[in-house]
Structure formats: structure tokens, C-alpha cells
Amino acid sequence: MQCLSLISKSFTGVRHFVEDLPVYCICNGHYNPDLLEYEHVCDNEACRTLYHSECLVEDTLTKRYYEEYPQDGTEPATNGKTKDKKKNIKSNRKLYSKKFKGEFISGNDEHTTPMIKITDLRSTPHTETMQRVACPKCSTLFS
């Protein structure tokens, strides 16, 4: 029993240690200096938030979805008031998955502007557009 108590205390200490680490990206991940997981940094000196490529793509596609389908951003509640549907969406399938597909495009050198290639799956043939990457927190365009 004493061994279980020590293990429990160890994991509790680790949990508190992880919770105390700074949070990065819009996925609220913690920074791990041993991994090169945060690939992009906002250029705004006041922001300087670190981001994963896939989180930047997801944010861009979600914003594009709500631009194209603004009526999906709210739904009537049972009492007649509207409630924000964006905050309650939590599923494995992304709400834009049948309409848009995205891919992070970065050049081979540091001077190439990062872009997101958005494929519109609603049209035949599928149309592709390129969009500059913007910081999800401060809207600064990445350069």
C-alpha cells in the first residue's frame, strides 16, 4: 500500500508541474523543449504565441466555414434566445470536413510567406485558393 501512495503522490506532483507550465497555441498545449512541435511564432512582438501548423489550418478552415455559413454560428435555444454554437462544438469530425480541406504550405527558405491552401470540396472540380496565415489571437499576418 505504501508503494501505491508514493506513486499517487508522484503523479499528483507531475500533474501540478504540467499545469504550471506556460500554455501555447490555441489547442492549449504545454511547451516541451525536447520536441520541435511548435513550428510557427506570431510576428507581433506583443503576442509572440507559438502555434502548430495543424492548429493554424484548423482555425483558418473554421473561420472560412463561418464566413460561408454564418447561420450555423448560432442556433435557437429552448427559451427562444440564440446561443453560440461555436463554443459547444466538440466532436471528432470537424464541422467543415465535408466542405473544405486545408494544407499548410511553407517554402523551403525563411523568406517565403506561410500560406494555407484551401480546397473547396463543394465544387466539381474542386477549387483551390491560397490564404495567408493569420495569428488566431491577434490577427497579425505571418510573414
mmCIF file of N, CA and C in Angstrom:
data_model
loop_
_atom_site.group_PDB
_atom_site.id
_atom_site.type_symbol
_atom_site.label_atom_id
_atom_site.label_comp_id
_atom_site.label_asym_id
_atom_site.label_seq_id
_atom_site.Cartn_x
_atom_site.Cartn_y
_atom_site.Cartn_z
ATOM 1 N N MET A 1 0.815 -1.204 0.000
ATOM 2 C CA MET A 1 0.000 0.000 0.000
ATOM 3 C C MET A 1 0.855 1.265 0.000
ATOM 4 N N GLN A 2 1.978 1.189 0.698
ATOM 5 C CA GLN A 2 2.835 2.360 0.759
ATOM 6 C C GLN A 2 3.365 2.715 -0.631
ATOM 7 N N CYS A 3 3.634 1.705 -1.447
ATOM 8 C CA CYS A 3 4.125 1.932 -2.809
ATOM 9 C C CYS A 3 3.080 2.685 -3.634
ATOM 10 N N LEU A 4 1.816 2.285 -3.516
ATOM 11 C CA LEU A 4 0.746 2.969 -4.242
ATOM 12 C C LEU A 4 0.632 4.424 -3.810
ATOM 13 N N SER A 5 0.817 4.660 -2.526
ATOM 14 C CA SER A 5 0.746 6.022 -2.016
ATOM 15 C C SER A 5 1.861 6.883 -2.618
ATOM 16 N N LEU A 6 3.070 6.329 -2.718
ATOM 17 C CA LEU A 6 4.186 7.067 -3.308
ATOM 18 C C LEU A 6 3.943 7.349 -4.784
ATOM 19 N N ILE A 7 3.417 6.353 -5.506
ATOM 20 C CA ILE A 7 3.119 6.543 -6.925
ATOM 21 C C ILE A 7 2.061 7.618 -7.098
ATOM 22 N N SER A 8 1.024 7.556 -6.274
ATOM 23 C CA SER A 8 -0.044 8.549 -6.353
ATOM 24 C C SER A 8 0.505 9.952 -6.114
ATOM 25 N N LYS A 9 1.375 10.087 -5.110
ATOM 26 C CA LYS A 9 1.966 11.393 -4.825
ATOM 27 C C LYS A 9 2.845 11.857 -5.979
ATOM 28 N N SER A 10 3.574 10.924 -6.591
ATOM 29 C CA SER A 10 4.440 11.279 -7.717
ATOM 30 C C SER A 10 3.624 11.809 -8.879
ATOM 31 N N PHE A 11 2.554 11.108 -9.244
ATOM 32 C CA PHE A 11 1.728 11.550 -10.361
ATOM 33 C C PHE A 11 1.028 12.863 -10.050
ATOM 34 N N THR A 12 0.627 13.050 -8.797
ATOM 35 C CA THR A 12 -0.002 14.305 -8.411
ATOM 36 C C THR A 12 0.993 15.448 -8.583
ATOM 37 N N GLY A 13 2.238 15.225 -8.176
ATOM 38 C CA GLY A 13 3.269 16.244 -8.335
ATOM 39 C C GLY A 13 3.538 16.558 -9.787
ATOM 40 N N VAL A 14 3.567 15.533 -10.631
ATOM 41 C CA VAL A 14 3.783 15.729 -12.064
ATOM 42 C C VAL A 14 2.618 16.501 -12.658
ATOM 43 N N ARG A 15 1.393 16.163 -12.268
ATOM 44 C CA ARG A 15 0.216 16.845 -12.789
ATOM 45 C C ARG A 15 0.284 18.334 -12.451
ATOM 46 N N HIS A 16 0.648 18.656 -11.205
ATOM 47 C CA HIS A 16 0.754 20.064 -10.823
ATOM 48 C C HIS A 16 1.877 20.749 -11.587
ATOM 49 N N PHE A 17 2.986 20.040 -11.808
ATOM 50 C CA PHE A 17 4.096 20.604 -12.563
ATOM 51 C C PHE A 17 3.661 20.933 -13.986
ATOM 52 N N VAL A 18 2.944 20.020 -14.639
ATOM 53 C CA VAL A 18 2.479 20.243 -16.011
ATOM 54 C C VAL A 18 1.478 21.391 -16.053
ATOM 55 N N GLU A 19 0.585 21.464 -15.070
ATOM 56 C CA GLU A 19 -0.406 22.537 -15.044
ATOM 57 C C GLU A 19 0.246 23.903 -14.861
ATOM 58 N N ASP A 20 1.429 23.949 -14.245
ATOM 59 C CA ASP A 20 2.119 25.212 -14.015
ATOM 60 C C ASP A 20 2.922 25.686 -15.225
ATOM 61 N N LEU A 21 3.120 24.815 -16.216
ATOM 62 C CA LEU A 21 3.869 25.196 -17.410
ATOM 63 C C LEU A 21 3.066 26.187 -18.244
ATOM 64 N N PRO A 22 3.740 27.078 -18.959
ATOM 65 C CA PRO A 22 3.023 28.012 -19.835
ATOM 66 C C PRO A 22 2.254 27.267 -20.926
ATOM 67 N N VAL A 23 1.111 27.802 -21.289
ATOM 68 C CA VAL A 23 0.265 27.200 -22.320
ATOM 69 C C VAL A 23 0.514 27.938 -23.630
ATOM 70 N N TYR A 24 0.607 27.174 -24.721
ATOM 71 C CA TYR A 24 0.858 27.740 -26.042
ATOM 72 C C TYR A 24 -0.202 27.271 -27.014
ATOM 73 N N CYS A 25 -0.296 27.935 -28.128
ATOM 74 C CA CYS A 25 -1.170 27.557 -29.230
ATOM 75 C C CYS A 25 -2.642 27.667 -28.820
ATOM 76 N N ILE A 26 -3.533 27.536 -29.786
ATOM 77 C CA ILE A 26 -4.961 27.587 -29.492
ATOM 78 C C ILE A 26 -5.474 26.245 -28.998
ATOM 79 N N CYS A 27 -4.633 25.215 -29.055
ATOM 80 C CA CYS A 27 -5.014 23.902 -28.525
ATOM 81 C C CYS A 27 -4.677 23.804 -27.038
ATOM 82 N N ASN A 28 -4.095 24.860 -26.473
ATOM 83 C CA ASN A 28 -3.701 24.934 -25.064
ATOM 84 C C ASN A 28 -2.670 23.879 -24.686
ATOM 85 N N GLY A 29 -1.759 23.598 -25.609
ATOM 86 C CA GLY A 29 -0.686 22.648 -25.332
ATOM 87 C C GLY A 29 0.390 23.286 -24.471
ATOM 88 N N HIS A 30 1.147 22.438 -23.795
ATOM 89 C CA HIS A 30 2.258 22.903 -22.968
ATOM 90 C C HIS A 30 3.553 22.776 -23.756
ATOM 91 N N TYR A 31 4.474 23.678 -23.526
ATOM 92 C CA TYR A 31 5.735 23.675 -24.259
ATOM 93 C C TYR A 31 6.644 22.576 -23.738
ATOM 94 N N ASN A 32 7.207 21.796 -24.646
ATOM 95 C CA ASN A 32 8.178 20.768 -24.310
ATOM 96 C C ASN A 32 9.446 21.086 -25.090
ATOM 97 N N PRO A 33 10.514 21.515 -24.409
ATOM 98 C CA PRO A 33 11.734 21.896 -25.128
ATOM 99 C C PRO A 33 12.399 20.729 -25.856
ATOM 100 N N ASP A 34 12.031 19.496 -25.503
ATOM 101 C CA ASP A 34 12.616 18.321 -26.150
ATOM 102 C C ASP A 34 11.977 18.018 -27.499
ATOM 103 N N LEU A 35 10.830 18.603 -27.788
ATOM 104 C CA LEU A 35 10.127 18.341 -29.043
ATOM 105 C C LEU A 35 10.041 19.613 -29.875
ATOM 106 N N LEU A 36 10.165 19.468 -31.167
ATOM 107 C CA LEU A 36 10.006 20.610 -32.073
ATOM 108 C C LEU A 36 8.587 20.614 -32.616
ATOM 109 N N GLU A 37 7.616 20.753 -31.709
ATOM 110 C CA GLU A 37 6.222 20.653 -32.124
ATOM 111 C C GLU A 37 5.609 22.002 -32.491
ATOM 112 N N TYR A 38 6.097 23.073 -31.912
ATOM 113 C CA TYR A 38 5.561 24.394 -32.229
ATOM 114 C C TYR A 38 6.417 24.972 -33.342
ATOM 115 N N GLU A 39 5.852 25.055 -34.522
ATOM 116 C CA GLU A 39 6.639 25.380 -35.694
ATOM 117 C C GLU A 39 6.553 26.845 -36.095
ATOM 118 N N HIS A 40 5.574 27.572 -35.562
ATOM 119 C CA HIS A 40 5.337 28.935 -36.033
ATOM 120 C C HIS A 40 5.133 29.869 -34.848
ATOM 121 N N VAL A 41 5.695 31.062 -34.971
ATOM 122 C CA VAL A 41 5.593 32.076 -33.930
ATOM 123 C C VAL A 41 4.970 33.318 -34.544
ATOM 124 N N CYS A 42 3.996 33.889 -33.844
ATOM 125 C CA CYS A 42 3.369 35.124 -34.314
ATOM 126 C C CYS A 42 4.425 36.227 -34.399
ATOM 127 N N ASP A 43 4.375 37.016 -35.465
ATOM 128 C CA ASP A 43 5.352 38.082 -35.692
ATOM 129 C C ASP A 43 5.111 39.318 -34.829
ATOM 130 N N ASN A 44 3.927 39.441 -34.248
ATOM 131 C CA ASN A 44 3.590 40.592 -33.420
ATOM 132 C C ASN A 44 4.370 40.502 -32.105
ATOM 133 N N GLU A 45 5.188 41.507 -31.815
ATOM 134 C CA GLU A 45 6.029 41.498 -30.612
ATOM 135 C C GLU A 45 5.202 41.394 -29.330
ATOM 136 N N ALA A 46 4.000 41.932 -29.325
ATOM 137 C CA ALA A 46 3.150 41.874 -28.134
ATOM 138 C C ALA A 46 2.514 40.497 -27.954
ATOM 139 N N CYS A 47 2.462 39.702 -29.001
ATOM 140 C CA CYS A 47 1.801 38.391 -28.956
ATOM 141 C C CYS A 47 2.825 37.260 -28.829
ATOM 142 N N ARG A 48 3.621 37.043 -29.859
ATOM 143 C CA ARG A 48 4.676 36.027 -29.918
ATOM 144 C C ARG A 48 4.206 34.631 -29.498
ATOM 145 N N THR A 49 2.966 34.285 -29.797
ATOM 146 C CA THR A 49 2.412 32.979 -29.448
ATOM 147 C C THR A 49 2.949 31.912 -30.396
ATOM 148 N N LEU A 50 3.243 30.739 -29.860
ATOM 149 C CA LEU A 50 3.708 29.600 -30.649
ATOM 150 C C LEU A 50 2.509 28.800 -31.139
ATOM 151 N N TYR A 51 2.596 28.257 -32.368
ATOM 152 C CA TYR A 51 1.480 27.504 -32.951
ATOM 153 C C TYR A 51 1.946 26.241 -33.660
ATOM 154 N N HIS A 52 1.080 25.239 -33.663
ATOM 155 C CA HIS A 52 1.243 24.055 -34.507
ATOM 156 C C HIS A 52 0.668 24.391 -35.881
ATOM 157 N N SER A 53 1.237 23.822 -36.933
ATOM 158 C CA SER A 53 0.711 24.033 -38.290
ATOM 159 C C SER A 53 -0.736 23.585 -38.388
ATOM 160 N N GLU A 54 -1.039 22.398 -37.848
ATOM 161 C CA GLU A 54 -2.399 21.862 -37.975
ATOM 162 C C GLU A 54 -3.422 22.709 -37.227
ATOM 163 N N CYS A 55 -3.021 23.359 -36.147
ATOM 164 C CA CYS A 55 -3.946 24.237 -35.420
ATOM 165 C C CYS A 55 -4.228 25.509 -36.220
ATOM 166 N N LEU A 56 -3.223 26.030 -36.914
ATOM 167 C CA LEU A 56 -3.428 27.206 -37.766
ATOM 168 C C LEU A 56 -4.356 26.872 -38.927
ATOM 169 N N VAL A 57 -4.191 25.682 -39.504
ATOM 170 C CA VAL A 57 -5.073 25.254 -40.596
ATOM 171 C C VAL A 57 -6.496 25.102 -40.080
ATOM 172 N N GLU A 58 -6.657 24.446 -38.935
ATOM 173 C CA GLU A 58 -7.999 24.239 -38.383
ATOM 174 C C GLU A 58 -8.689 25.562 -38.079
ATOM 175 N N ASP A 59 -7.959 26.516 -37.508
ATOM 176 C CA ASP A 59 -8.543 27.820 -37.208
ATOM 177 C C ASP A 59 -8.987 28.529 -38.487
ATOM 178 N N THR A 60 -8.156 28.483 -39.514
ATOM 179 C CA THR A 60 -8.485 29.130 -40.789
ATOM 180 C C THR A 60 -9.711 28.496 -41.432
ATOM 181 N N LEU A 61 -9.784 27.164 -41.429
ATOM 182 C CA LEU A 61 -10.923 26.480 -42.046
ATOM 183 C C LEU A 61 -12.212 26.711 -41.263
ATOM 184 N N THR A 62 -12.114 26.767 -39.948
ATOM 185 C CA THR A 62 -13.297 27.043 -39.128
ATOM 186 C C THR A 62 -13.812 28.458 -39.406
ATOM 187 N N LYS A 63 -12.904 29.421 -39.496
ATOM 188 C CA LYS A 63 -13.317 30.798 -39.805
ATOM 189 C C LYS A 63 -13.931 30.880 -41.198
ATOM 190 N N ARG A 64 -13.333 30.177 -42.150
ATOM 191 C CA ARG A 64 -13.880 30.161 -43.514
ATOM 192 C C ARG A 64 -15.283 29.565 -43.510
ATOM 193 N N TYR A 65 -15.484 28.496 -42.752
ATOM 194 C CA TYR A 65 -16.798 27.859 -42.673
ATOM 195 C C TYR A 65 -17.841 28.854 -42.166
ATOM 196 N N TYR A 66 -17.524 29.580 -41.094
ATOM 197 C CA TYR A 66 -18.488 30.532 -40.532
ATOM 198 C C TYR A 66 -18.685 31.760 -41.422
ATOM 199 N N GLU A 67 -17.697 32.085 -42.260
ATOM 200 C CA GLU A 67 -17.904 33.150 -43.251
ATOM 201 C C GLU A 67 -18.904 32.696 -44.310
ATOM 202 N N GLU A 68 -18.797 31.449 -44.736
ATOM 203 C CA GLU A 68 -19.665 30.900 -45.783
ATOM 204 C C GLU A 68 -21.039 30.494 -45.244
ATOM 205 N N TYR A 69 -21.075 30.070 -43.991
ATOM 206 C CA TYR A 69 -22.323 29.596 -43.376
ATOM 207 C C TYR A 69 -22.552 30.316 -42.043
ATOM 208 N N PRO A 70 -22.813 31.628 -42.073
ATOM 209 C CA PRO A 70 -22.970 32.370 -40.815
ATOM 210 C C PRO A 70 -24.161 31.899 -39.986
ATOM 211 N N GLN A 71 -25.171 31.337 -40.632
ATOM 212 C CA GLN A 71 -26.337 30.862 -39.899
ATOM 213 C C GLN A 71 -25.992 29.693 -38.983
ATOM 214 N N ASP A 72 -24.896 28.996 -39.234
ATOM 215 C CA ASP A 72 -24.500 27.875 -38.390
ATOM 216 C C ASP A 72 -23.795 28.323 -37.122
ATOM 217 N N GLY A 73 -23.504 29.605 -36.996
ATOM 218 C CA GLY A 73 -22.818 30.117 -35.815
ATOM 219 C C GLY A 73 -23.718 30.239 -34.611
ATOM 220 N N THR A 74 -25.026 30.311 -34.834
ATOM 221 C CA THR A 74 -25.975 30.395 -33.727
ATOM 222 C C THR A 74 -27.136 29.464 -34.003
ATOM 223 N N GLU A 75 -27.750 29.015 -32.951
ATOM 224 C CA GLU A 75 -28.946 28.183 -33.088
ATOM 225 C C GLU A 75 -29.943 28.598 -32.015
ATOM 226 N N PRO A 76 -31.238 28.489 -32.269
ATOM 227 C CA PRO A 76 -32.205 28.890 -31.258
ATOM 228 C C PRO A 76 -32.155 27.960 -30.052
ATOM 229 N N ALA A 77 -32.200 28.548 -28.891
ATOM 230 C CA ALA A 77 -32.254 27.758 -27.663
ATOM 231 C C ALA A 77 -33.709 27.443 -27.348
ATOM 232 N N THR A 78 -33.935 26.655 -26.313
ATOM 233 C CA THR A 78 -35.301 26.249 -25.981
ATOM 234 C C THR A 78 -36.141 27.416 -25.490
ATOM 235 N N ASN A 79 -35.523 28.451 -24.926
ATOM 236 C CA ASN A 79 -36.285 29.588 -24.416
ATOM 237 C C ASN A 79 -36.449 30.701 -25.450
ATOM 238 N N GLY A 80 -36.093 30.451 -26.714
ATOM 239 C CA GLY A 80 -36.272 31.442 -27.763
ATOM 240 C C GLY A 80 -35.062 32.318 -28.007
ATOM 241 N N LYS A 81 -34.111 32.336 -27.075
ATOM 242 C CA LYS A 81 -32.892 33.114 -27.265
ATOM 243 C C LYS A 81 -31.920 32.289 -28.101
ATOM 244 N N THR A 82 -30.980 32.981 -28.743
ATOM 245 C CA THR A 82 -29.979 32.239 -29.510
ATOM 246 C C THR A 82 -28.776 31.972 -28.629
ATOM 247 N N LYS A 83 -28.174 30.834 -28.853
ATOM 248 C CA LYS A 83 -26.951 30.537 -28.123
ATOM 249 C C LYS A 83 -25.837 30.317 -29.127
ATOM 250 N N ASP A 84 -24.633 30.613 -28.702
ATOM 251 C CA ASP A 84 -23.485 30.500 -29.589
ATOM 252 C C ASP A 84 -23.126 29.029 -29.751
ATOM 253 N N LYS A 85 -23.240 28.527 -30.969
ATOM 254 C CA LYS A 85 -22.980 27.123 -31.253
ATOM 255 C C LYS A 85 -21.484 26.839 -31.345
ATOM 256 N N LYS A 86 -20.684 27.850 -31.695
ATOM 257 C CA LYS A 86 -19.249 27.647 -31.855
ATOM 258 C C LYS A 86 -18.610 27.137 -30.570
ATOM 259 N N LYS A 87 -19.054 27.633 -29.438
ATOM 260 C CA LYS A 87 -18.442 27.267 -28.169
ATOM 261 C C LYS A 87 -18.774 25.840 -27.763
ATOM 262 N N ASN A 88 -19.870 25.290 -28.262
ATOM 263 C CA ASN A 88 -20.317 23.977 -27.831
ATOM 264 C C ASN A 88 -19.905 22.853 -28.767
ATOM 265 N N ILE A 89 -19.215 23.160 -29.842
ATOM 266 C CA ILE A 89 -18.837 22.127 -30.802
ATOM 267 C C ILE A 89 -17.611 21.395 -30.281
ATOM 268 N N LYS A 90 -17.755 20.103 -30.065
ATOM 269 C CA LYS A 90 -16.643 19.286 -29.616
ATOM 270 C C LYS A 90 -16.900 17.878 -30.111
ATOM 271 N N SER A 91 -16.383 17.551 -31.265
ATOM 272 C CA SER A 91 -16.549 16.208 -31.796
ATOM 273 C C SER A 91 -15.312 15.842 -32.584
ATOM 274 N N ASN A 92 -15.231 14.581 -32.961
ATOM 275 C CA ASN A 92 -14.083 14.129 -33.737
ATOM 276 C C ASN A 92 -14.134 14.659 -35.158
ATOM 277 N N ARG A 93 -15.324 14.794 -35.729
ATOM 278 C CA ARG A 93 -15.462 15.287 -37.091
ATOM 279 C C ARG A 93 -15.561 16.808 -37.064
ATOM 280 N N LYS A 94 -14.709 17.444 -37.812
ATOM 281 C CA LYS A 94 -14.721 18.904 -37.882
ATOM 282 C C LYS A 94 -15.939 19.362 -38.666
ATOM 283 N N LEU A 95 -16.542 20.475 -38.275
ATOM 284 C CA LEU A 95 -17.760 20.920 -38.935
ATOM 285 C C LEU A 95 -17.532 21.308 -40.386
ATOM 286 N N TYR A 96 -16.304 21.613 -40.770
ATOM 287 C CA TYR A 96 -16.002 21.988 -42.150
ATOM 288 C C TYR A 96 -15.540 20.800 -42.997
ATOM 289 N N SER A 97 -15.446 19.611 -42.426
ATOM 290 C CA SER A 97 -14.771 18.481 -43.082
ATOM 291 C C SER A 97 -15.371 18.069 -44.423
ATOM 292 N N LYS A 98 -16.660 18.276 -44.634
ATOM 293 C CA LYS A 98 -17.274 17.900 -45.913
ATOM 294 C C LYS A 98 -17.298 19.061 -46.904
ATOM 295 N N LYS A 99 -16.834 20.226 -46.471
ATOM 296 C CA LYS A 99 -16.890 21.410 -47.320
ATOM 297 C C LYS A 99 -15.507 21.922 -47.723
ATOM 298 N N PHE A 100 -14.549 21.851 -46.783
ATOM 299 C CA PHE A 100 -13.217 22.398 -47.033
ATOM 300 C C PHE A 100 -12.134 21.447 -46.543
ATOM 301 N N LYS A 101 -11.002 21.531 -47.205
ATOM 302 C CA LYS A 101 -9.807 20.806 -46.787
ATOM 303 C C LYS A 101 -8.671 21.813 -46.811
ATOM 304 N N GLY A 102 -7.763 21.732 -45.862
ATOM 305 C CA GLY A 102 -6.670 22.693 -45.808
ATOM 306 C C GLY A 102 -5.319 22.027 -45.689
ATOM 307 N N GLU A 103 -4.320 22.735 -46.170
ATOM 308 C CA GLU A 103 -2.948 22.244 -46.101
ATOM 309 C C GLU A 103 -2.028 23.429 -45.854
ATOM 310 N N PHE A 104 -1.146 23.284 -44.870
ATOM 311 C CA PHE A 104 -0.189 24.341 -44.563
ATOM 312 C C PHE A 104 0.934 24.278 -45.586
ATOM 313 N N ILE A 105 1.217 25.402 -46.224
ATOM 314 C CA ILE A 105 2.266 25.472 -47.243
ATOM 315 C C ILE A 105 3.339 26.439 -46.750
ATOM 316 N N SER A 106 4.537 25.924 -46.579
ATOM 317 C CA SER A 106 5.650 26.805 -46.234
ATOM 318 C C SER A 106 6.769 26.531 -47.223
ATOM 319 N N GLY A 107 7.474 27.563 -47.563
ATOM 320 C CA GLY A 107 8.534 27.428 -48.557
ATOM 321 C C GLY A 107 9.766 26.762 -47.982
ATOM 322 N N ASN A 108 10.744 26.608 -48.821
ATOM 323 C CA ASN A 108 11.993 25.974 -48.417
ATOM 324 C C ASN A 108 12.924 26.921 -47.679
ATOM 325 N N ASP A 109 12.642 28.206 -47.737
ATOM 326 C CA ASP A 109 13.502 29.161 -47.046
ATOM 327 C C ASP A 109 12.676 30.018 -46.089
ATOM 328 N N GLU A 110 13.376 30.798 -45.280
ATOM 329 C CA GLU A 110 12.713 31.628 -44.269
ATOM 330 C C GLU A 110 11.994 32.828 -44.868
ATOM 331 N N HIS A 111 12.270 33.156 -46.120
ATOM 332 C CA HIS A 111 11.702 34.357 -46.731
ATOM 333 C C HIS A 111 10.370 34.100 -47.431
ATOM 334 N N THR A 112 9.935 32.862 -47.471
ATOM 335 C CA THR A 112 8.667 32.534 -48.113
ATOM 336 C C THR A 112 7.536 32.727 -47.114
ATOM 337 N N THR A 113 6.508 33.449 -47.514
ATOM 338 C CA THR A 113 5.362 33.701 -46.640
ATOM 339 C C THR A 113 4.562 32.414 -46.451
ATOM 340 N N PRO A 114 4.291 32.021 -45.198
ATOM 341 C CA PRO A 114 3.484 30.816 -44.985
ATOM 342 C C PRO A 114 2.046 31.035 -45.459
ATOM 343 N N MET A 115 1.510 30.039 -46.124
ATOM 344 C CA MET A 115 0.159 30.113 -46.687
ATOM 345 C C MET A 115 -0.613 28.847 -46.319
ATOM 346 N N ILE A 116 -1.935 28.956 -46.423
ATOM 347 C CA ILE A 116 -2.798 27.791 -46.263
ATOM 348 C C ILE A 116 -3.544 27.601 -47.569
ATOM 349 N N LYS A 117 -3.389 26.405 -48.139
ATOM 350 C CA LYS A 117 -4.112 26.073 -49.367
ATOM 351 C C LYS A 117 -5.459 25.497 -48.949
ATOM 352 N N ILE A 118 -6.532 26.183 -49.353
ATOM 353 C CA ILE A 118 -7.892 25.759 -49.007
ATOM 354 C C ILE A 118 -8.533 25.165 -50.248
ATOM 355 N N THR A 119 -8.960 23.923 -50.132
ATOM 356 C CA THR A 119 -9.645 23.243 -51.226
ATOM 357 C C THR A 119 -11.129 23.233 -50.920
ATOM 358 N N ASP A 120 -11.932 23.787 -51.832
ATOM 359 C CA ASP A 120 -13.385 23.812 -51.683
ATOM 360 C C ASP A 120 -13.927 22.502 -52.240
ATOM 361 N N LEU A 121 -14.401 21.640 -51.356
ATOM 362 C CA LEU A 121 -14.880 20.315 -51.748
ATOM 363 C C LEU A 121 -16.304 20.338 -52.284
ATOM 364 N N ARG A 122 -16.968 21.498 -52.237
ATOM 365 C CA ARG A 122 -18.359 21.582 -52.689
ATOM 366 C C ARG A 122 -18.460 21.662 -54.199
ATOM 367 N N SER A 123 -17.421 22.113 -54.851
ATOM 368 C CA SER A 123 -17.479 22.303 -56.303
ATOM 369 C C SER A 123 -16.802 21.138 -57.027
ATOM 370 N N THR A 124 -17.226 20.927 -58.274
ATOM 371 C CA THR A 124 -16.601 19.911 -59.109
ATOM 372 C C THR A 124 -16.174 20.581 -60.397
ATOM 373 N N PRO A 125 -14.926 20.643 -60.727
ATOM 374 C CA PRO A 125 -13.796 20.141 -59.944
ATOM 375 C C PRO A 125 -13.569 21.022 -58.713
ATOM 376 N N HIS A 126 -12.883 20.465 -57.731
ATOM 377 C CA HIS A 126 -12.600 21.207 -56.506
ATOM 378 C C HIS A 126 -11.754 22.436 -56.834
ATOM 379 N N THR A 127 -12.101 23.555 -56.215
ATOM 380 C CA THR A 127 -11.320 24.777 -56.420
ATOM 381 C C THR A 127 -10.357 24.965 -55.256
ATOM 382 N N GLU A 128 -9.212 25.537 -55.562
ATOM 383 C CA GLU A 128 -8.200 25.775 -54.540
ATOM 384 C C GLU A 128 -7.891 27.259 -54.466
ATOM 385 N N THR A 129 -7.771 27.759 -53.245
ATOM 386 C CA THR A 129 -7.358 29.141 -53.024
ATOM 387 C C THR A 129 -6.232 29.138 -52.004
ATOM 388 N N MET A 130 -5.392 30.142 -52.084
ATOM 389 C CA MET A 130 -4.303 30.298 -51.124
ATOM 390 C C MET A 130 -4.642 31.474 -50.219
ATOM 391 N N GLN A 131 -4.392 31.305 -48.933
ATOM 392 C CA GLN A 131 -4.679 32.365 -47.971
ATOM 393 C C GLN A 131 -3.486 32.514 -47.045
ATOM 394 N N ARG A 132 -3.115 33.756 -46.773
ATOM 395 C CA ARG A 132 -2.021 33.989 -45.826
ATOM 396 C C ARG A 132 -2.440 33.553 -44.438
ATOM 397 N N VAL A 133 -1.466 33.112 -43.677
ATOM 398 C CA VAL A 133 -1.718 32.648 -42.317
ATOM 399 C C VAL A 133 -1.809 33.860 -41.397
ATOM 400 N N ALA A 134 -2.875 33.898 -40.597
ATOM 401 C CA ALA A 134 -3.066 34.973 -39.621
ATOM 402 C C ALA A 134 -3.052 34.379 -38.218
ATOM 403 N N CYS A 135 -2.508 35.121 -37.288
ATOM 404 C CA CYS A 135 -2.478 34.680 -35.894
ATOM 405 C C CYS A 135 -3.910 34.597 -35.369
ATOM 406 N N PRO A 136 -4.312 33.464 -34.807
ATOM 407 C CA PRO A 136 -5.670 33.330 -34.278
ATOM 408 C C PRO A 136 -5.963 34.257 -33.099
ATOM 409 N N LYS A 137 -4.930 34.686 -32.375
ATOM 410 C CA LYS A 137 -5.161 35.525 -31.198
ATOM 411 C C LYS A 137 -5.171 37.015 -31.514
ATOM 412 N N CYS A 138 -4.262 37.477 -32.387
ATOM 413 C CA CYS A 138 -4.170 38.925 -32.624
ATOM 414 C C CYS A 138 -4.402 39.311 -34.083
ATOM 415 N N SER A 139 -4.611 38.345 -34.955
ATOM 416 C CA SER A 139 -4.902 38.540 -36.386
ATOM 417 C C SER A 139 -3.744 39.106 -37.210
ATOM 418 N N THR A 140 -2.549 39.142 -36.648
ATOM 419 C CA THR A 140 -1.383 39.583 -37.407
ATOM 420 C C THR A 140 -1.061 38.550 -38.480
ATOM 421 N N LEU A 141 -0.808 39.014 -39.707
ATOM 422 C CA LEU A 141 -0.442 38.099 -40.785
ATOM 423 C C LEU A 141 1.002 37.641 -40.602
ATOM 424 N N PHE A 142 1.219 36.341 -40.748
ATOM 425 C CA PHE A 142 2.569 35.797 -40.643
ATOM 426 C C PHE A 142 3.365 36.219 -41.872
ATOM 427 N N SER A 143 4.652 36.467 -41.681
ATOM 428 C CA SER A 143 5.491 36.837 -42.827
ATOM 429 C C SER A 143 6.688 35.915 -42.933
#
